[in-house]
């Protein structure tokens, strides 16, 4: 272990001169002042020799003193005798790709243990740093050196590598101490292909450089693995959908493979080119005419040279809902927004639409589309509100709802699992008597806190939450919503919003040319409320998104799809399917072997007779396990259970809910066993170089780490705070003497009668 570095610098070092201005200027100023002093001396000397001589001496002394001060005499305050110990965080990749034997006939992790972080290297580093050893794969955890030394291969068992996420987590744990650093040792693979630039930017912002060591080669086995998921969580009868198929492959670039889709007795084949990237994608269209859960068997034809065939097939399940989504529009002050909205939703064949509008004080109008055997009047009571899946509010609600109806509407969302959309911002006039009463009743279900006053001509921009929202996803909506909103007109008018409620997600913000700016005001928001969900477009004028100028013709259909997708996102993405009182939701319908998942059960009301729901888990061999359901805290009837499949294959999850509609629910779960860490083992040095070089650190190959210690040591020394200079003019007594000296000269000059 090396000795700590000592700095042999005295508490005060030699004088240093740091002129405040160039020396030539100081010399010139002194010459001018000296000439003026000599002129005054020559003029006075014949009449008062003693006083003139004394004043000349005092003036010249003052000029010399000021010149000396301007020369910047200073002394350096020495650094501490011993450098402060910094922290070095060592992150070691422990995913299964580190088991690849491509480092001098050793596994990657074995080579690192013996050559990169061997006992000698760690001892040298410990002399300079306080070391923290961490392992990472799917999560970051402490790394025990003793276990690493005795059985390195047993440590590398992670089935994925979250490289970027793990390094970010390590950066967040490093304190703001100068000289700290992070050493990352990995083969550079990231299972999520996250951008490493964001990791480097975070490290640079915290002044924590990343030093990276790349290990491994580019040799891989020849193999392909198939992964398939449904592109929609739910479909409606006869609605087109899709299955996304990804083929992960190595050593098979340039070949064409066949993907087969089997549903029932029908088998279709789809060719796919295996490209250079190592991952090839294919979207297979699906469509079913009737309600139910459908099973699709997706498989990849065997390819020459493949080392494993078990990962060439997978089962996908798709849910088709039983009936159309039922929508109720309430409008007390009809305008273009509500008219265009209703017309847009009528185009969706999978929606049943009821529109109730208060056209005038005496006239109420009801328009229904695809509605059969159901009242077209304003709902009255829990059962009538439950006929609808989603309610959309316009403006002037005080003209159409009384206190009782408003309370029932709030309960429809909170307890009934219904969903609510504010389509034109504040839905009532809070200045009116009835509007003020509605404000009190509906305040809990509103996702924002309303302010006073309005803004006009606002632009609308998506937030990161909006860009990642399934509602506005380009894959589901067919348009880049962010780009579309930049090109289309914004809100014509919008009431000022003082802030959003806790739990509200801001999907878009509005910016006005006048009024509050900063980060803009919430413009499109969503919020979970009770057993339902609330969304709000907080401004008006979005009807113009349906009327396109010639340069925006490529956005035709955007407005219709946006609203249709919003309704589906809220209803299908909610807890309950349309018309059901009980819901069974699995966190995943397709799960990797070894990954736990959760099953959640939701009830709209207490079951008859007080019978609690029960859950059964049936494995592929037919063995049945009773799974304990735990009641979640809160007023809502919610239950949760943890499922831990132990075998691959198709599992059944069976819910019994006596007294509910339906009384039984069944879900199928596909558990697959595919290990991409053992399939895709090529190292990726570029990711490690990006992290290191853009964060202020350095990149090393595992076989060339001789300079690693010296560079880490140099970084720590370079981050030490440099000596501070203490200037002479900062001394109070110096300035006091100069001022007293000037005062004495003026006093003597006046005393002898000179001025």
XYZ file of C-alpha atoms in Angstrom:
755
model
C 0.000 0.000 0.000
C 1.439 3.383 -0.967
C 1.916 6.108 1.606
C -0.507 9.066 1.632
C 0.718 12.027 -0.370
C 2.145 14.836 1.812
C 2.376 18.452 0.683
C 5.499 20.201 1.999
C 4.086 23.736 1.809
C 4.405 26.144 4.719
C 1.387 27.839 6.193
C 2.438 31.060 4.414
C 4.550 30.801 1.281
C 6.765 33.496 -0.286
C 5.355 36.828 -1.415
C 3.674 36.862 -4.816
C 2.889 39.919 -6.926
C -0.423 40.109 -8.802
C -0.723 43.671 -10.247
C -4.296 44.895 -10.463
C -3.493 46.650 -13.786
C -0.527 46.361 -16.198
C 2.770 47.568 -14.687
C 3.223 50.218 -17.365
C 0.003 51.867 -16.231
C 1.151 51.853 -12.604
C 4.544 53.309 -13.522
C 2.930 55.984 -15.678
C 0.492 56.959 -12.927
C 3.316 57.229 -10.400
C 5.319 59.443 -12.763
C 2.395 61.801 -13.316
C 1.617 62.069 -9.572
C 5.314 62.573 -8.775
C 5.540 65.363 -11.342
C 2.489 67.073 -9.837
C 4.009 66.768 -6.338
C 7.332 68.268 -7.525
C 5.503 71.110 -9.240
C 3.640 71.897 -6.019
C 6.947 71.711 -4.097
C 8.785 74.106 -6.491
C 5.925 76.567 -6.350
C 5.746 76.693 -2.543
C 9.425 76.128 -1.633
C 10.638 79.795 -1.965
C 8.088 81.021 0.623
C 7.873 78.019 3.003
C 10.840 75.698 2.661
C 10.270 73.473 5.726
C 6.542 72.822 5.112
C 7.062 72.302 1.386
C 9.801 69.719 2.003
C 7.745 67.858 4.621
C 4.676 67.745 2.371
C 6.776 66.563 -0.582
C 8.158 63.682 1.477
C 4.665 62.738 2.680
C 3.203 62.936 -0.848
C 5.993 60.821 -2.356
C 5.593 58.249 0.440
C 1.844 58.096 -0.248
C 2.424 57.622 -3.995
C 4.926 54.852 -3.312
C 2.516 53.146 -0.894
C -0.401 53.254 -3.337
C 1.855 51.952 -6.126
C 2.961 49.092 -3.888
C -0.654 48.163 -3.087
C -1.587 48.257 -6.801
C 1.259 45.840 -7.497
C -0.864 43.230 -5.659
C 1.463 41.923 -2.977
C -0.037 38.634 -1.738
C 0.783 35.399 -0.038
C -0.600 31.931 -0.797
C -2.407 30.102 1.993
C -1.024 26.580 1.919
C -3.108 23.449 1.266
C -3.683 20.972 4.063
C -0.723 18.779 4.898
C -2.583 15.667 3.778
C -5.018 15.225 0.922
C -8.601 14.451 1.968
C -9.551 10.861 1.197
C -12.040 10.577 -1.647
C -14.514 7.810 -2.435
C -14.070 5.333 -5.292
C -17.150 3.285 -6.211
C -16.306 0.104 -8.137
C -19.222 -1.297 -10.174
C -18.700 -4.851 -11.439
C -20.993 -6.386 -14.059
C -22.371 -9.678 -12.698
C -24.727 -10.610 -15.538
C -24.437 -14.042 -17.149
C -22.729 -12.635 -20.248
C -19.683 -12.220 -17.987
C -19.437 -16.025 -17.951
C -18.344 -16.056 -21.603
C -14.915 -17.697 -21.975
C -13.168 -15.309 -24.356
C -10.383 -13.833 -22.185
C -7.299 -16.045 -22.512
C -9.409 -19.177 -21.940
C -10.951 -17.615 -18.869
C -14.418 -16.303 -18.222
C -14.740 -12.537 -18.353
C -15.469 -12.233 -14.666
C -12.628 -14.593 -13.787
C -10.182 -12.543 -15.857
C -11.319 -9.327 -14.186
C -10.937 -10.866 -10.732
C -7.354 -11.972 -11.388
C -6.069 -9.088 -13.511
C -8.124 -5.896 -13.032
C -9.252 -5.837 -9.422
C -6.754 -8.288 -8.001
C -5.575 -7.965 -4.406
C -2.565 -5.810 -5.283
C -4.603 -3.336 -7.323
C -7.259 -3.018 -4.646
C -4.581 -2.414 -2.003
C -3.057 0.403 -4.034
C -6.460 1.984 -4.596
C -7.333 1.632 -0.914
C -4.281 3.764 -0.118
C -5.818 6.656 -2.025
C -9.580 6.134 -1.770
C -12.328 4.884 0.466
C -13.538 2.006 -1.721
C -17.125 0.764 -2.092
C -17.566 -2.473 -4.062
C -20.905 -2.971 -5.847
C -22.270 -5.634 -8.192
C -24.896 -4.867 -10.828
C -27.080 -6.723 -13.302
C -30.832 -6.216 -12.896
C -30.142 -4.251 -9.713
C -27.265 -2.758 -7.767
C -26.174 -4.555 -4.601
C -23.063 -4.921 -2.403
C -20.255 -7.053 -3.808
C -18.495 -9.373 -1.386
C -14.830 -9.638 -2.364
C -14.275 -12.923 -0.535
C -17.014 -14.661 -2.555
C -15.697 -13.086 -5.750
C -12.201 -14.429 -5.074
C -13.340 -17.978 -4.288
C -16.103 -18.466 -6.902
C -16.360 -15.628 -9.446
C -18.608 -17.606 -11.813
C -21.151 -18.117 -9.032
C -21.439 -14.338 -8.657
C -22.297 -13.720 -12.351
C -25.877 -14.999 -12.435
C -27.891 -11.952 -13.529
C -30.278 -12.638 -16.426
C -30.152 -9.043 -17.713
C -27.819 -6.042 -17.608
C -29.254 -2.645 -16.699
C -25.958 -0.866 -17.305
C -27.173 2.720 -17.664
C -29.706 2.469 -14.858
C -27.159 0.917 -12.494
C -24.500 3.555 -13.160
C -27.071 6.321 -12.650
C -28.028 4.770 -9.318
C -24.364 4.724 -8.268
C -23.905 8.363 -9.322
C -26.901 9.424 -7.251
C -25.308 7.869 -4.144
C -22.024 9.748 -4.500
C -21.817 12.831 -2.316
C -20.596 16.248 -3.489
C -16.982 15.606 -2.400
C -14.081 16.626 -4.586
C -12.018 13.763 -5.960
C -14.753 11.091 -5.909
C -14.921 8.784 -8.923
C -16.711 5.675 -10.226
C -14.982 2.698 -11.848
C -17.267 0.584 -14.089
C -16.073 -2.882 -15.173
C -18.332 -4.515 -17.763
C -18.614 -6.015 -21.236
C -20.668 -2.956 -22.180
C -23.956 -4.695 -22.938
C -27.161 -2.957 -21.834
C -30.345 -5.020 -22.025
C -32.474 -1.896 -22.558
C -30.120 -0.203 -25.075
C -30.317 3.016 -23.079
C -28.395 6.062 -24.297
C -25.097 6.358 -22.428
C -24.836 10.075 -23.171
C -27.458 10.820 -20.510
C -25.410 8.802 -18.005
C -22.264 10.758 -18.878
C -24.130 14.080 -18.612
C -25.377 13.183 -15.137
C -21.870 12.232 -14.007
C -20.387 15.440 -15.416
C -23.054 17.570 -13.729
C -22.096 16.028 -10.371
C -18.372 16.271 -11.154
C -17.947 12.518 -10.748
C -15.923 11.127 -13.681
C -16.568 7.597 -14.894
C -13.554 5.365 -15.475
C -14.571 2.294 -17.457
C -12.854 -1.029 -18.119
C -14.094 -3.073 -21.069
C -13.764 -6.850 -20.975
C -14.596 -9.529 -23.554
C -14.546 -10.070 -27.271
C -17.000 -10.325 -30.157
C -17.221 -14.090 -30.513
C -20.736 -15.516 -29.948
C -22.556 -18.746 -30.488
C -24.893 -19.141 -33.466
C -28.447 -18.905 -32.198
C -31.781 -17.086 -32.470
C -34.480 -16.455 -29.890
C -38.065 -15.331 -30.445
C -39.939 -12.857 -28.257
C -43.579 -11.870 -28.912
C -46.061 -9.544 -27.162
C -49.525 -8.182 -28.103
C -49.420 -4.555 -29.283
C -52.771 -3.816 -27.585
C -53.805 -4.889 -24.103
C -57.402 -5.322 -25.249
C -59.269 -5.334 -28.549
C -62.905 -4.862 -29.469
C -64.743 -7.348 -31.712
C -63.585 -7.017 -35.348
C -60.987 -4.418 -34.374
C -57.576 -4.825 -36.066
C -54.661 -5.410 -33.723
C -51.181 -6.772 -33.873
C -48.499 -8.931 -32.300
C -44.983 -7.525 -32.118
C -42.353 -10.192 -32.778
C -38.664 -9.634 -32.055
C -35.972 -12.054 -33.186
C -32.732 -11.762 -31.221
C -29.972 -13.432 -33.164
C -26.223 -13.844 -33.328
C -24.112 -15.356 -36.071
C -27.101 -15.419 -38.459
C -26.937 -11.951 -40.004
C -28.190 -11.706 -43.581
C -30.363 -14.830 -43.490
C -34.124 -14.883 -44.054
C -36.196 -16.791 -41.496
C -39.869 -17.748 -41.295
C -42.090 -16.775 -38.375
C -45.263 -18.833 -38.075
C -48.475 -17.767 -36.360
C -50.915 -20.495 -35.324
C -54.397 -19.720 -34.036
C -56.696 -22.702 -33.816
C -56.190 -24.730 -36.982
C -54.931 -21.793 -39.021
C -51.183 -21.364 -39.586
C -49.695 -18.353 -41.406
C -46.037 -17.805 -42.287
C -44.216 -14.446 -42.350
C -40.661 -14.061 -43.687
C -38.243 -11.869 -41.742
C -34.726 -10.699 -42.626
C -32.163 -11.094 -39.872
C -30.263 -7.798 -40.079
C -26.889 -6.647 -38.850
C -28.162 -5.093 -35.606
C -28.804 -8.456 -33.929
C -32.501 -7.686 -33.390
C -35.165 -7.930 -36.112
C -38.808 -6.904 -35.677
C -42.051 -7.991 -37.325
C -45.645 -6.891 -36.725
C -48.256 -9.587 -37.394
C -51.875 -8.381 -37.815
C -54.623 -10.079 -35.803
C -58.405 -9.647 -35.606
C -61.211 -11.564 -33.903
C -64.996 -11.216 -34.354
C -66.171 -12.238 -30.885
C -65.511 -11.671 -27.193
C -62.989 -13.875 -25.394
C -59.349 -14.616 -24.730
C -57.486 -15.900 -27.785
C -54.252 -17.887 -27.838
C -51.656 -17.428 -30.573
C -48.676 -19.753 -30.965
C -45.753 -17.858 -32.477
C -42.716 -19.833 -33.626
C -39.512 -19.415 -35.623
C -38.462 -22.112 -38.087
C -35.167 -23.771 -37.108
C -32.088 -22.312 -38.777
C -28.897 -24.132 -39.742
C -26.270 -23.941 -37.036
C -28.580 -22.968 -34.175
C -27.349 -24.247 -30.837
C -30.713 -24.138 -29.056
C -34.272 -24.536 -30.362
C -36.276 -24.240 -27.158
C -36.250 -20.452 -27.432
C -37.800 -20.454 -30.928
C -41.443 -20.375 -29.868
C -43.747 -18.461 -27.583
C -47.444 -18.193 -26.769
C -49.290 -14.852 -26.835
C -52.767 -14.141 -25.411
C -55.086 -11.425 -26.638
C -58.251 -10.210 -24.878
C -61.309 -9.183 -26.908
C -63.900 -7.231 -24.936
C -67.525 -8.243 -24.820
C -69.327 -5.062 -25.940
C -68.867 -1.538 -27.183
C -67.644 1.223 -24.901
C -70.552 3.375 -23.674
C -69.918 7.120 -23.695
C -72.082 9.917 -22.282
C -71.452 13.549 -23.309
C -72.970 16.259 -21.105
C -72.963 19.760 -22.613
C -74.723 22.762 -21.070
C -73.229 25.398 -23.356
C -72.844 23.886 -26.860
C -70.006 25.232 -28.993
C -67.694 24.068 -31.756
C -65.517 21.963 -29.447
C -68.386 19.776 -28.276
C -69.926 19.503 -31.758
C -66.705 18.368 -33.407
C -65.953 16.038 -30.489
C -69.331 14.281 -30.793
C -68.977 13.972 -34.575
C -65.507 12.479 -34.132
C -66.621 9.838 -31.629
C -69.607 8.845 -33.785
C -67.125 7.701 -36.438
C -65.809 5.019 -34.069
C -67.967 1.942 -34.653
C -66.937 0.469 -31.312
C -68.486 3.256 -29.236
C -72.079 3.705 -28.100
C -72.618 7.449 -27.777
C -75.273 9.390 -25.883
C -75.071 13.196 -26.121
C -77.274 15.312 -23.838
C -77.099 19.061 -24.528
C -78.939 21.991 -22.947
C -79.631 23.966 -26.126
C -81.580 26.739 -24.366
C -83.218 27.466 -21.020
C -86.299 25.463 -21.988
C -84.897 22.961 -24.484
C -82.737 19.902 -23.864
C -81.538 17.807 -26.807
C -80.469 14.156 -26.784
C -78.642 12.434 -29.655
C -77.812 8.731 -29.492
C -75.610 6.602 -31.744
C -75.608 2.788 -31.750
C -77.561 2.765 -28.451
C -80.035 -0.082 -27.953
C -82.638 -0.594 -25.217
C -81.242 2.047 -22.887
C -82.658 5.298 -21.506
C -81.465 8.457 -23.246
C -82.280 10.643 -20.249
C -79.851 12.021 -17.705
C -78.839 9.130 -15.398
C -80.511 9.067 -12.006
C -79.058 6.714 -9.429
C -76.039 4.446 -9.167
C -77.352 1.768 -11.540
C -78.139 4.214 -14.360
C -74.739 5.896 -14.123
C -73.159 2.419 -14.157
C -74.624 1.904 -17.657
C -71.859 4.154 -18.936
C -68.115 3.540 -19.018
C -67.025 7.134 -19.481
C -68.591 10.594 -19.133
C -67.321 13.611 -21.086
C -68.113 17.096 -19.763
C -68.390 20.264 -21.813
C -69.192 23.741 -20.425
C -72.218 25.193 -18.611
C -72.705 22.158 -16.415
C -74.824 24.230 -14.012
C -77.573 24.257 -16.685
C -77.809 20.480 -16.876
C -76.820 18.999 -13.454
C -78.389 19.605 -10.075
C -76.629 18.918 -6.771
C -77.846 15.322 -6.575
C -76.743 14.494 -10.139
C -73.331 16.075 -9.515
C -72.849 13.995 -6.365
C -73.852 10.858 -8.287
C -71.337 11.745 -11.023
C -68.517 12.050 -8.483
C -69.527 8.727 -6.911
C -69.653 7.175 -10.405
C -65.907 7.784 -10.667
C -64.859 7.319 -7.053
C -66.803 4.155 -6.225
C -68.242 2.943 -9.512
C -65.014 2.599 -11.470
C -66.261 5.063 -14.101
C -64.076 7.516 -16.004
C -64.441 11.252 -16.547
C -63.074 13.689 -19.146
C -63.146 17.479 -18.842
C -63.133 18.363 -22.560
C -63.230 22.174 -22.325
C -61.534 23.074 -19.063
C -63.662 24.332 -16.165
C -67.113 22.817 -16.851
C -69.225 25.340 -14.899
C -69.383 29.034 -14.112
C -68.114 29.395 -10.527
C -69.492 32.939 -10.336
C -73.100 31.747 -10.665
C -75.037 30.459 -7.678
C -75.486 26.920 -9.039
C -71.952 26.882 -10.438
C -70.569 27.788 -7.030
C -72.423 24.844 -5.518
C -71.104 22.504 -8.241
C -67.592 23.750 -7.467
C -67.944 22.526 -3.883
C -69.269 19.123 -4.956
C -66.826 18.440 -7.802
C -63.640 19.898 -6.347
C -62.342 16.468 -5.265
C -62.633 14.956 -8.746
C -60.977 17.904 -10.511
C -57.297 17.242 -11.329
C -56.200 20.891 -11.042
C -56.751 23.938 -8.843
C -58.550 26.577 -10.886
C -57.375 30.173 -10.786
C -59.102 33.345 -11.924
C -58.868 35.037 -15.291
C -58.182 33.644 -18.744
C -55.345 33.541 -21.267
C -55.759 33.550 -25.030
C -53.853 32.108 -27.967
C -51.771 29.470 -26.217
C -49.427 26.961 -27.782
C -49.529 23.360 -26.512
C -46.418 21.219 -26.025
C -46.137 17.625 -24.792
C -44.216 16.871 -21.610
C -41.978 13.792 -21.268
C -44.927 12.071 -19.537
C -47.117 12.892 -22.525
C -44.601 11.536 -25.006
C -44.422 8.240 -23.119
C -48.187 7.997 -22.529
C -49.965 5.069 -24.175
C -52.765 7.468 -25.142
C -50.451 9.522 -27.358
C -48.080 6.721 -28.372
C -47.242 6.933 -32.110
C -47.541 3.140 -32.281
C -51.176 3.332 -31.143
C -52.301 6.674 -32.573
C -50.459 6.528 -35.888
C -49.062 10.071 -35.580
C -46.226 11.793 -33.770
C -48.456 13.697 -31.330
C -45.712 16.063 -30.217
C -44.944 17.102 -33.794
C -48.663 17.397 -34.620
C -49.320 19.751 -31.693
C -46.395 21.931 -32.767
C -47.926 22.338 -36.234
C -51.592 22.705 -35.253
C -53.221 25.733 -33.585
C -53.118 25.714 -29.797
C -55.913 26.625 -27.379
C -57.946 29.715 -28.226
C -58.718 30.425 -24.594
C -57.837 28.777 -21.307
C -58.668 29.557 -17.709
C -55.602 30.209 -15.557
C -54.597 27.156 -13.493
C -52.973 27.753 -10.118
C -51.549 24.235 -9.923
C -52.188 20.531 -10.281
C -53.474 18.206 -7.536
C -51.188 15.586 -5.916
C -51.096 12.526 -8.163
C -51.954 14.482 -11.304
C -49.825 13.639 -14.359
C -49.201 16.582 -16.682
C -49.197 15.300 -20.269
C -48.919 18.698 -21.984
C -48.304 22.310 -21.020
C -49.658 25.540 -22.498
C -47.616 28.663 -23.176
C -49.113 32.107 -23.771
C -47.507 35.227 -25.186
C -48.731 37.094 -22.098
C -49.252 35.912 -18.555
C -47.397 33.234 -16.570
C -44.516 31.634 -18.457
C -41.886 29.705 -16.514
C -42.593 26.061 -17.377
C -46.050 26.853 -18.730
C -49.406 25.877 -17.263
C -50.901 22.377 -17.255
C -52.848 21.954 -20.504
C -53.653 18.216 -20.706
C -53.629 16.164 -17.498
C -54.763 12.841 -16.067
C -55.355 11.616 -12.524
C -56.474 8.417 -10.816
C -59.475 9.004 -8.567
C -60.950 6.261 -6.424
C -61.605 3.267 -8.673
C -61.778 5.409 -11.807
C -59.667 7.837 -13.787
C -59.980 11.494 -14.786
C -58.489 13.310 -17.791
C -58.792 16.944 -18.760
C -58.128 19.180 -21.747
C -57.959 22.493 -19.908
C -58.473 24.829 -22.869
C -60.842 25.433 -25.777
C -60.334 25.674 -29.504
C -59.000 22.184 -30.167
C -61.853 21.667 -32.628
C -59.530 23.371 -35.138
C -57.369 20.255 -35.050
C -60.078 18.696 -37.227
C -59.979 21.488 -39.851
C -56.614 21.232 -41.589
C -54.818 23.691 -43.802
C -53.287 22.317 -47.056
C -49.799 22.064 -45.506
C -51.207 19.875 -42.694
C -53.161 17.452 -44.871
C -50.887 14.631 -43.725
C -52.464 15.013 -40.256
C -55.928 14.106 -41.539
C -57.511 11.712 -39.042
C -55.313 12.904 -36.174
C -58.180 14.602 -34.313
C -60.523 11.594 -34.632
C -57.844 9.121 -33.603
C -56.723 11.279 -30.672
C -60.198 11.310 -29.112
C -60.973 7.699 -29.906
C -57.666 6.609 -28.424
C -58.253 8.718 -25.297
C -61.585 7.012 -24.638
C -60.077 3.551 -25.165
C -56.986 4.360 -23.099
C -59.114 5.409 -20.148
C -61.688 2.625 -20.300
C -59.582 -0.312 -21.466
C -56.589 0.810 -19.438
C -58.727 1.122 -16.323
C -59.463 -1.495 -13.738
C -62.763 -2.783 -15.151
C -63.764 -3.939 -18.582
C -67.029 -2.421 -19.844
C -70.050 -3.872 -18.028
C -68.096 -5.797 -15.388
C -68.269 -5.457 -11.593
C -65.099 -7.430 -10.953
C -61.685 -7.290 -12.582
C -58.678 -9.597 -12.581
C -55.486 -7.971 -13.801
C -52.099 -9.621 -14.169
C -49.021 -7.433 -14.190
C -47.932 -9.342 -17.321
C -49.607 -11.893 -19.583
C -46.192 -13.071 -20.722
C -43.492 -13.490 -18.108
C -39.922 -14.743 -18.021
C -39.243 -17.774 -15.840
C -37.990 -16.678 -12.437
C -39.672 -13.261 -12.527
C -42.435 -12.821 -9.936
C -45.619 -11.081 -11.020
C -48.695 -9.747 -9.300
C -52.390 -10.471 -9.675
C -54.825 -7.743 -8.631
C -58.543 -8.156 -8.026
C -60.894 -5.145 -8.040
C -64.546 -5.106 -6.980
C -66.967 -2.264 -7.733
C -69.101 -3.128 -4.703
C -69.133 -5.479 -1.747
C -70.143 -9.018 -2.813
C -73.533 -10.366 -1.777
C -73.374 -12.351 1.439
C -69.965 -10.918 2.294
C -68.088 -13.698 0.485
C -64.485 -12.794 -0.256
C -62.998 -13.549 -3.709
C -60.568 -16.450 -4.029
C -57.744 -17.139 -6.467
C -56.348 -20.381 -7.908
C -53.119 -20.859 -9.868
C -52.933 -23.885 -12.187
C -49.527 -24.867 -13.617
C -49.032 -26.606 -17.014
C -49.146 -30.071 -15.358
C -52.598 -29.299 -13.880
C -51.464 -28.836 -10.281
C -53.716 -26.323 -8.475
C -52.432 -23.924 -5.810
C -54.652 -21.701 -3.692
C -53.153 -18.182 -3.756
C -53.701 -15.883 -0.792
C -55.369 -12.585 -1.681
C -54.489 -9.667 0.578
C -56.902 -6.755 0.986
C -55.226 -3.443 0.172
C -55.765 -0.461 2.496
C -58.317 2.167 1.513
C -62.037 2.402 0.874
C -61.851 0.683 -2.535
C -62.272 -3.097 -2.634
C -58.842 -4.092 -3.956
C -56.879 -7.293 -3.406
C -53.387 -8.349 -4.430
C -51.463 -11.612 -4.683
C -47.946 -12.524 -5.767
C -47.448 -15.303 -8.308
C -44.112 -17.092 -8.693
C -44.252 -19.596 -11.579
C -41.663 -22.339 -11.206
C -41.997 -23.931 -14.646
C -42.223 -22.657 -18.193
C -45.449 -23.108 -20.141
C -49.103 -22.035 -20.040
C -50.546 -21.346 -16.576
C -54.181 -20.625 -15.653
C -55.248 -17.998 -13.124
C -58.818 -18.607 -11.917
C -60.791 -16.039 -9.879
C -63.990 -16.923 -8.016
C -66.123 -13.886 -7.084
C -69.560 -15.065 -5.863
C -72.345 -12.526 -6.262
C -70.478 -10.400 -8.813
C -70.767 -9.951 -12.576
C -69.151 -12.145 -13.782
C -68.863 -14.629 -10.917
C -65.782 -16.275 -12.469
C -62.849 -14.907 -14.404
C -59.999 -16.820 -16.006
C -56.697 -15.523 -17.350
C -53.935 -17.438 -19.056
C -50.287 -16.716 -18.392
C -47.386 -17.744 -20.588
C -44.079 -18.278 -18.795
C -41.089 -18.564 -21.115
C -37.460 -19.389 -20.486
C -35.232 -17.237 -22.698
C -31.864 -15.949 -21.540
C -30.584 -13.164 -23.783
C -27.533 -12.754 -21.561
C -26.255 -16.144 -22.672
C -27.427 -15.650 -26.273
C -26.075 -12.180 -27.045
C -22.584 -12.089 -25.587
C -20.718 -9.713 -27.907
C -19.017 -7.032 -25.850
C -19.807 -3.391 -26.649
C -16.834 -1.163 -25.916
C -18.463 1.902 -27.509
C -20.981 2.327 -24.686
C -18.168 2.292 -22.126
C -16.113 4.785 -24.144
C -19.066 7.176 -24.395
C -19.657 7.055 -20.658
C -16.013 7.605 -19.795
C -14.918 10.209 -22.301
C -18.060 12.352 -21.992
C -17.990 12.365 -18.204
C -14.368 13.435 -17.842
C -12.960 9.968 -17.134
C -10.994 7.441 -19.194
C -11.634 4.108 -20.918
C -9.362 1.068 -20.546
C -9.289 -2.407 -22.004
C -9.148 -5.148 -19.378
C -5.786 -6.350 -20.709
C -4.277 -2.861 -20.559
C -4.992 -1.324 -17.138
C -1.429 -0.464 -16.079
C -2.231 3.253 -16.005
C -5.579 2.893 -14.227
C -4.194 3.548 -10.749
C -2.076 6.550 -11.793
C -4.992 8.192 -13.623
C -7.332 7.764 -10.675
C -4.637 9.168 -8.387
C -4.027 12.107 -10.712
C -7.767 12.859 -10.790
C -7.930 13.013 -7.003
C -4.951 15.363 -6.749
C -6.212 17.587 -9.561
C -9.550 18.052 -7.801
C -7.868 19.426 -4.667
C -8.737 23.071 -4.068
C -5.759 25.222 -5.195
C -4.015 27.554 -2.702
C -5.854 30.792 -2.004
C -4.117 34.173 -2.283
C -4.358 36.637 0.604
C -3.828 40.151 -0.787
C -2.158 42.905 1.191
C -4.976 45.336 0.474
C -7.359 42.958 2.261
C -5.602 43.876 5.518
C -7.639 46.486 7.340
C -4.671 48.037 9.085
C -2.965 48.791 5.735
C -5.932 50.757 4.493
C -6.260 52.493 7.873
C -2.630 53.735 7.745
C -3.099 55.047 4.194
C -6.233 56.942 5.145
C -4.578 58.401 8.259
C -1.561 59.385 6.176
C -3.740 61.187 3.612
C -5.628 62.917 6.440
C -2.391 64.087 8.083
C -1.116 65.549 4.827
C -4.336 67.469 4.288
C -4.279 68.708 7.888
C -0.673 69.937 7.651
C -1.355 71.572 4.298
C -4.296 73.493 5.737
C -2.434 74.311 8.952
C 0.422 76.053 7.116
C -2.019 77.875 4.883
C -1.624 75.779 1.715
C -4.421 74.243 -0.309
